[in-house]
Amino acid sequence: MMMKKWFTAGAAAVLAAALFGLAPSGQALAAAPLADNNFNSTAAGSQPSGFTVSEDGGTVRVAAVPSSANRSIFLNDTSTTALSGLKKGFTSQNGKVEATFKFMQPSLVNNTKVFRFLSGTTAAVSIETIGGSLSYRNPDSTYVTLQSSYAANTWYTIRIIADPATDKADVYVNGVKKASAAAFFTAVSNIDGYESFTPNSSAGSHYLDDILVKPVSSAVPSGALVVSKSGGSGVYTTVQAAIDAVPVNNTANVTIFVKNGTYTEKLNFPANKPNITLIGESAEGTILTYADTASSAGGTSNSSSVYVRGNNFTAENITFRNTAGATAGQAVALYVTGDRASFTNVRILGNQDTLYANGGRHYYRNSYIEGTVDFIFGGATAVFENCEIKSLGNGYVTAASTDQATAYGYVFINSSLTRSGSLDDAVHLGRPWRPYASVHYLYSFMDTHIKPEGWNNWGNAANESTARYAEFGNTGSGSAVSGRVGWSRQLSASQAAAINTQSVLAGSDGWDPAH
């Protein structure tokens, strides 16, 4: 398999100018993270490097939690008069800054400052534990509840998008927006760091992992192929025209930037055009859409609005949509067979068969996927992390067709299964499209629409001896395991600890799209 190759902005500028008749200033790559810490390469028991650490009230050390291969940072406060904490600075940002991280407490403790965006020593945004809830602190020190009755020994993924230009922040927990344009705890003009610390009034501890902080920009990347409905000099008016301009068998990453608008096109990113990054101006405003169905197109595979067949494909801040409607039957919005495909902050909208994740390895992060019947289906190995998976009606979330020799099919981590309206007891977690279907749900929220039995055998009892369905550490009314079918598995803590984005997607080339 061809590995992704990055090269300098100057080289990309020359390539783009020569191939496309444009004069860009250089091929832009994604902005470098301001902080990216997963602690896996740091020895357990040691202090993390690159942080300012306070151990007045206890210790701040790397821990082999959830596992020795997937480590985290443990802030353990044994004092009632002093605190334990860590702080990290980065280049000052006047624009939007996004942070995503995982949090877990072994026992619930109030007044933990889970994560604070800083301007110097001033706390601009503060996520805290109060009254058994994960909460956002308002300027008057009242609180917005982000997650009520959060559970001990359960991982949660929190995402913050903070804008010092407006002193407002959006906050998501396990993929669901819980605070919208919430006022900063303290108004600031810039953000230049973050901190986390335990209470100084009581003993307590917590874990943090996979801390990623990055700038957020809607600017056109330098050197990108630009698509706009309004056209203009050197600008494509259709997305497919920009795809067609990418050289066959390109070894250098090419960025296509799509400005806000609704693009009604049936799009194909072909197998002979790998290494494409597709960026929308905004996830809600940049919409790629079509309305084919299995009936109108001559088969489910032919119905997709967008096809991604090339390896090393990346998409950010964009919507993939099929508008055929709830009664149209099978109608795919996004079909993916390329290997090492990564989707961040995207929306995938449809009804039946919304996402056909059918081959290769895929990573879906901070994204929203909706549908009714089998709306995530196919044979790919895919991780869905910090995503909202919304059922619009009765049906099945997944219909995996995992090959028998493939260790993992679909793995949902720190995500939320939500529902439309008052949908109750109406949706299965999955049914096996092929006998060896593999689906795992870990540390995810499941609402009341999930049926107590959880899983369906697709009318074939033989599938019960081959399908690989497993759960661990989930929360919400739909996560109760007492009524689950006997042929599904409840993992042990050690079994679940071995399953993470890196272990599922690494393959033989060590792919790690999360870092």
Short mmCIF file of C-alpha atoms in Angstrom, two decimals, residues 15-16 40 64 77 165 246 415:
data_model
loop_
_atom_site.label_atom_id
_atom_site.label_comp_id
_atom_site.label_asym_id
_atom_site.label_seq_id
_atom_site.Cartn_x
_atom_site.Cartn_y
_atom_site.Cartn_z
CA LEU A 15 3.60 21.19 -8.76
CA ALA A 16 0.25 22.92 -8.49
CA ASN A 40 1.91 6.19 25.33
CA ALA A 64 -0.70 2.27 32.57
CA ASP A 77 -4.36 14.41 45.20
CA ALA A 165 -12.89 37.11 19.73
CA VAL A 246 -5.80 16.12 -9.39
CA SER A 415 -19.66 8.19 21.28
#
